[in-house]
Short mmCIF file of C-alpha atoms in Angstrom, two decimals:
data_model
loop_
_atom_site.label_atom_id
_atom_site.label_comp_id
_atom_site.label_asym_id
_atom_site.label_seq_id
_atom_site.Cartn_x
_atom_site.Cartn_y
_atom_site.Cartn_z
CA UNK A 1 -38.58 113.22 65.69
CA UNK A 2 -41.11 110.98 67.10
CA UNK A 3 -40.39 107.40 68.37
CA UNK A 4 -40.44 105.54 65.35
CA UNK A 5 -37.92 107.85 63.46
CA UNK A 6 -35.46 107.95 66.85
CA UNK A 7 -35.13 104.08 66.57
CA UNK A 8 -34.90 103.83 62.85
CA UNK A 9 -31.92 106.53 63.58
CA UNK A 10 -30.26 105.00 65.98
CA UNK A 11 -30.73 101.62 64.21
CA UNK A 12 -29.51 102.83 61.05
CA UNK A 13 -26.80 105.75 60.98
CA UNK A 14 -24.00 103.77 61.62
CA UNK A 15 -25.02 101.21 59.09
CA UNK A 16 -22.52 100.86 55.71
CA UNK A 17 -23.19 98.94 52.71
CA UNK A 18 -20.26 97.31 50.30
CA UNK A 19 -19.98 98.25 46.55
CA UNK A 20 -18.67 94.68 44.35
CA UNK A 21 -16.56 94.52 41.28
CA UNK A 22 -18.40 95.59 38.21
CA UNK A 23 -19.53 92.34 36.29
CA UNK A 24 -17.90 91.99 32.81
CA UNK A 25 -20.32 93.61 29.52
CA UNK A 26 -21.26 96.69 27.48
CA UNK A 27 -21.66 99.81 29.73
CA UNK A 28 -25.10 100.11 29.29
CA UNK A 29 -25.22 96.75 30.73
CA UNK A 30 -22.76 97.65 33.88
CA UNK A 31 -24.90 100.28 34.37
CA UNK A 32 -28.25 98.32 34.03
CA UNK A 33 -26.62 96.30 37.13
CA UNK A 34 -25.88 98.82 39.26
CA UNK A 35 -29.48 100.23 39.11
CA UNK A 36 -30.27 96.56 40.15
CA UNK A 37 -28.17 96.50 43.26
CA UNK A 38 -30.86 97.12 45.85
CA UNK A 39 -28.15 96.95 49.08
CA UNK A 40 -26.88 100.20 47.77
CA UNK A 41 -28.12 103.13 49.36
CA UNK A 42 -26.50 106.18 47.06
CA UNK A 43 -24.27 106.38 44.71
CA UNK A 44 -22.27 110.03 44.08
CA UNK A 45 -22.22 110.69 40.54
CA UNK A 46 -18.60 112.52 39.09
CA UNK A 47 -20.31 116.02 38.59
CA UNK A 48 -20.78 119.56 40.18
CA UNK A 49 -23.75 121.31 40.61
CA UNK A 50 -23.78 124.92 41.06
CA UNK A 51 -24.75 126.40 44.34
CA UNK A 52 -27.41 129.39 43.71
CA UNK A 53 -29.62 130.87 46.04
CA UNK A 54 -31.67 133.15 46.31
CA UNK A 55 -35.73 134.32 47.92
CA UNK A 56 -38.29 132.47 46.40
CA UNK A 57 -41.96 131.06 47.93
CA UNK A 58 -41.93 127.34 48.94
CA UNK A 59 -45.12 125.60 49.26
CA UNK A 60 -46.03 122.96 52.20
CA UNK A 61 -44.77 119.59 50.82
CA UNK A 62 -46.83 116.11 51.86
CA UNK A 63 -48.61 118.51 54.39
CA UNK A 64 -51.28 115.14 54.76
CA UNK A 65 -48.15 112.99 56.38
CA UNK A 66 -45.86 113.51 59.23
CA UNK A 67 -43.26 115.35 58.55
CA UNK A 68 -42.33 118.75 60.12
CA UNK A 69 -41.01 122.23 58.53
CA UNK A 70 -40.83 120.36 54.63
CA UNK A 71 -41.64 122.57 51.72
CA UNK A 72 -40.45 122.68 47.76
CA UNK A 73 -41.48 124.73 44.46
CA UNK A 74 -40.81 123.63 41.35
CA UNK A 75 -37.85 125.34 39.09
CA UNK A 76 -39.18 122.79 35.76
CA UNK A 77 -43.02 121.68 36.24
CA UNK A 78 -46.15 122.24 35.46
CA UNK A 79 -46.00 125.22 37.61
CA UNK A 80 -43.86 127.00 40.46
CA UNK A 81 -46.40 125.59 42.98
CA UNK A 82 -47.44 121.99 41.28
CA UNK A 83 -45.33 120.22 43.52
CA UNK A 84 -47.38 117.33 43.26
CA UNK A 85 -46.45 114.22 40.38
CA UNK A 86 -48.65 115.16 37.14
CA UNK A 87 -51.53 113.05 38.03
CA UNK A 88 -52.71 115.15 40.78
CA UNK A 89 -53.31 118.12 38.15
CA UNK A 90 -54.69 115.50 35.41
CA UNK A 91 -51.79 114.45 33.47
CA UNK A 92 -50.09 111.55 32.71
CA UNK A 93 -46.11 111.73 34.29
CA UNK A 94 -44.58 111.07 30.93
CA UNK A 95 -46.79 113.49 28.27
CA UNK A 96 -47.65 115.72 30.91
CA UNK A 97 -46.28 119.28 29.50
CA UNK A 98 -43.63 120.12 31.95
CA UNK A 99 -41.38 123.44 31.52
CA UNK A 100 -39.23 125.33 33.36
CA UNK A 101 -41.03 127.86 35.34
CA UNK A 102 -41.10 131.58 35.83
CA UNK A 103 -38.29 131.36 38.90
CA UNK A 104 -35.52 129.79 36.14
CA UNK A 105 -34.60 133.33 35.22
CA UNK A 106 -32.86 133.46 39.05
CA UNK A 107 -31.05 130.66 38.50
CA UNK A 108 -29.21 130.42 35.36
CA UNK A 109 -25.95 128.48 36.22
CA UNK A 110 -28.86 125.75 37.47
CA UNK A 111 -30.78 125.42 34.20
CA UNK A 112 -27.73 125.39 32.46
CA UNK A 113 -26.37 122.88 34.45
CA UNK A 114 -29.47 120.66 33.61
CA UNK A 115 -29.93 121.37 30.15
CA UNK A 116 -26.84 119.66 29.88
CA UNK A 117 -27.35 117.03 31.89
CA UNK A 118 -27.30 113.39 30.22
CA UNK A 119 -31.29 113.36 30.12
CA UNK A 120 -33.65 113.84 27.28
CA UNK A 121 -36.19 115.23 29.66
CA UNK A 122 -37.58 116.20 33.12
CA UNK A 123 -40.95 116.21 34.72
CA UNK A 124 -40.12 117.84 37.56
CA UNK A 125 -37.32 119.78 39.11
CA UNK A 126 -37.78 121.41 42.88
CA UNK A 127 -36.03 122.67 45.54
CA UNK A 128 -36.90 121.09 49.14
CA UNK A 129 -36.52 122.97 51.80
CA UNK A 130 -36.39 121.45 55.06
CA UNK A 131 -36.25 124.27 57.87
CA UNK A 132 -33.68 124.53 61.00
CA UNK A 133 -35.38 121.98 63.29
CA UNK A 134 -37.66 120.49 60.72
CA UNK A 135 -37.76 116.85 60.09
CA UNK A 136 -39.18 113.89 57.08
CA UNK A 137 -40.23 110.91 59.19
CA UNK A 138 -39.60 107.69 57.70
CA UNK A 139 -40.90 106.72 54.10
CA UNK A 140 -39.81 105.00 51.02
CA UNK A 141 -41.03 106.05 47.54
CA UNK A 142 -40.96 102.59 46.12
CA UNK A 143 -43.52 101.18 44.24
CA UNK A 144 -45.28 97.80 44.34
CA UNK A 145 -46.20 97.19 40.78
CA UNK A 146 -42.75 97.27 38.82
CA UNK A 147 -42.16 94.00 36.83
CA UNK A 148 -38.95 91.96 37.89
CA UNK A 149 -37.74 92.40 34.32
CA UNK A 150 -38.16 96.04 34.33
CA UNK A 151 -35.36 98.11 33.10
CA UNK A 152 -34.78 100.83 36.26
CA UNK A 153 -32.68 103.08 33.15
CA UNK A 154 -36.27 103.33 31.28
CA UNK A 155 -38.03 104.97 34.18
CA UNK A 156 -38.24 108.10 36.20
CA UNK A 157 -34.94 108.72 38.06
CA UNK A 158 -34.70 111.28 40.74
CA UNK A 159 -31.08 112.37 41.26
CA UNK A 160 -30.62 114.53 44.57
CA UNK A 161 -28.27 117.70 44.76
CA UNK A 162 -27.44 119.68 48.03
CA UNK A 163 -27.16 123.34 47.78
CA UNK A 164 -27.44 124.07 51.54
CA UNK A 165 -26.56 121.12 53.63
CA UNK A 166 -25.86 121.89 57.42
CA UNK A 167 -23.36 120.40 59.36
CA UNK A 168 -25.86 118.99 61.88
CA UNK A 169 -28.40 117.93 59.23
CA UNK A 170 -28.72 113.92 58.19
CA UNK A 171 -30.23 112.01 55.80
CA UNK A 172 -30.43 107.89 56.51
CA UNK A 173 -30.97 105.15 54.14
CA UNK A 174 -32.25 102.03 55.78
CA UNK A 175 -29.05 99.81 56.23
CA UNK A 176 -26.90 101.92 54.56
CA UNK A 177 -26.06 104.82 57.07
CA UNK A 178 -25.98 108.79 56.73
CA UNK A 179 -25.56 110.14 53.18
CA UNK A 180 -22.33 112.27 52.89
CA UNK A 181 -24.09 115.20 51.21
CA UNK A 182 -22.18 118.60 50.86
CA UNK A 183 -22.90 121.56 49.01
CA UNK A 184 -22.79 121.24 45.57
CA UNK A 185 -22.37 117.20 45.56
CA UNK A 186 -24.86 115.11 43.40
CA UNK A 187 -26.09 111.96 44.29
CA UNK A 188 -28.54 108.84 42.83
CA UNK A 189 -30.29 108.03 46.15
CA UNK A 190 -32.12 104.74 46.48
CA UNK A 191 -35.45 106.19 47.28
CA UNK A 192 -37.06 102.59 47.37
CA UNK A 193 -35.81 101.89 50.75
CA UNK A 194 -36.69 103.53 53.78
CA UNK A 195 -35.21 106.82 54.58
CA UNK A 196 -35.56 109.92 57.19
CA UNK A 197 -34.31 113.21 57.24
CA UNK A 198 -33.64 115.58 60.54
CA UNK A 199 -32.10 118.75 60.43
CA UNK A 200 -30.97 119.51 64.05
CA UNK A 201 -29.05 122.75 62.72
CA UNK A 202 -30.24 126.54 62.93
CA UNK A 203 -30.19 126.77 59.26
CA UNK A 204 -32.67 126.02 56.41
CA UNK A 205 -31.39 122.64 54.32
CA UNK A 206 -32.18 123.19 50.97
CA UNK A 207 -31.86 120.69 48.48
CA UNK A 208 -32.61 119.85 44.29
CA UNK A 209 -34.04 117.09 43.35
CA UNK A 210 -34.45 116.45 39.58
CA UNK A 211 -36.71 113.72 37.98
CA UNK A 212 -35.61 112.67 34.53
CA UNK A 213 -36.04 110.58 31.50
CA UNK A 214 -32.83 109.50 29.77
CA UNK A 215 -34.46 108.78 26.09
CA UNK A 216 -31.87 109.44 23.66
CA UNK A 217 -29.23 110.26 26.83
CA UNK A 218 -29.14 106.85 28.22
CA UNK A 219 -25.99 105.87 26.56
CA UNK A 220 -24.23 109.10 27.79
CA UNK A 221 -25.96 108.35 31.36
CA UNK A 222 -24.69 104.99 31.48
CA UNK A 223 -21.16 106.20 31.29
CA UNK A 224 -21.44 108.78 33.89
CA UNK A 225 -22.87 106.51 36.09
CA UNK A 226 -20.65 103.36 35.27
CA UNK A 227 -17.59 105.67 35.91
CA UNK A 228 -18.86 107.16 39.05
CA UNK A 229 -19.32 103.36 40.33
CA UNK A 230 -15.89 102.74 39.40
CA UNK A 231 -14.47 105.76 41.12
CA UNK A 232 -16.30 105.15 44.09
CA UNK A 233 -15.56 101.21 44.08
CA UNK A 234 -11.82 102.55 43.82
CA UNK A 235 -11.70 104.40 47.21
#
């Protein structure tokens, strides 16, 4: 880690935020307000992923920015190695023609696991890979453009599974602490704030992270993630 990421660690990993009562309404309005609660940093969702693994090729991931040992492939895409968001390949991220890719057949308790997930569709699914000493400096993937009014349950949501996760490897969320990942847990992770990885282990970290569209799955969505909220608010 360079100097920036060493203070935004030691600024931020003992940080916690506070999960409030769940306003009164429909569901798909409860969950509409939890997408809307920017303190939040996570939120684990009530399911189990299945932990496969096996040898496949990763390709260098941001390569351009500073980050150290970071690499993915895509298991649904436009391709095993089109790790990039459809625009960098010349299509649009919600027509663009994304499929599972030729490495599905060596995971199928994974594609299974997704096809039944509460989401019409994907753009893209990949495993990161972030080798024993490797590091992701501080980012955010927010965006500046998004209307106040915009519904977050109509966009692109990346939801983050760990199949490896090392003891001595931490994610932080800018005022919200270390995410309590563990093999085979699934989390929403509030990508729009700032957040840095470091894996101080002697193991690879490898991790899932699926971008989806709920379409015609939003109401079924909505009550996984209003329920996980109320589990979580519970504890």
């Amino acid at each position: 880690m360079d100097s920036v990421d060493s203070k935004f660690y030691a600024d931020n990993a003992e940080q916690t935020f506070e999960l409030q009562p769940l306003p009164f309404g429909t569901v798909q309005e409860q969950a509409k307000w939890i997408m809307q609660q920017t303190h939040i940093g996570w939120l684990e969702l009530n399911l189990t992923h299945p932990i496969e693994v096996q040898d496949i090729e990763y390709y260098g991931h941001r390569g351009h920015e500073t980050h150290t040992g970071w690499s993915s492939c895509c298991l649904h895409g436009l391709g095993v190695d089109k790790i990039a968001t459809a625009p960098t390949y010349d299509h649009d991220e919600f027509t663009a023609p994304y499929e599972f890719t030729e490495i599905a057949e060596k995971f199928p308790s994974t594609v299974e696991f997704w096809k039944k997930f509460p989401a019409e569709r994907f753009t893209r699914i990949r495993f990161m890979k972030i080798e024993a000493g490797g590091s992701i400096s501080v980012h955010n993937d927010g965006y500046d453009d998004i209307p106040d009014d915009f519904d977050m349950l109509d966009g692109i949501i990346p939801i983050n599974v760990a199949i490896v996760h090392p003891e001595q490897c931490d994610m932080v969320i800018e005022d919200s602490g270390i995410v309590p990942f563990a093999p085979s847990k699934v989390f929403l992770i509030n990508v729009a704030k700032n957040h840095m990885v470091v894996n101080r282990s002697t193991h690879n970290r490898i991790h899932l992270i699926a971008n989806i569209i709920l379409g015609n799955k939003k109401d079924e969505f909505c009550k996984l993630l209003v329920e996980s909220y109320e589990q979580h608010y519970r504890v």
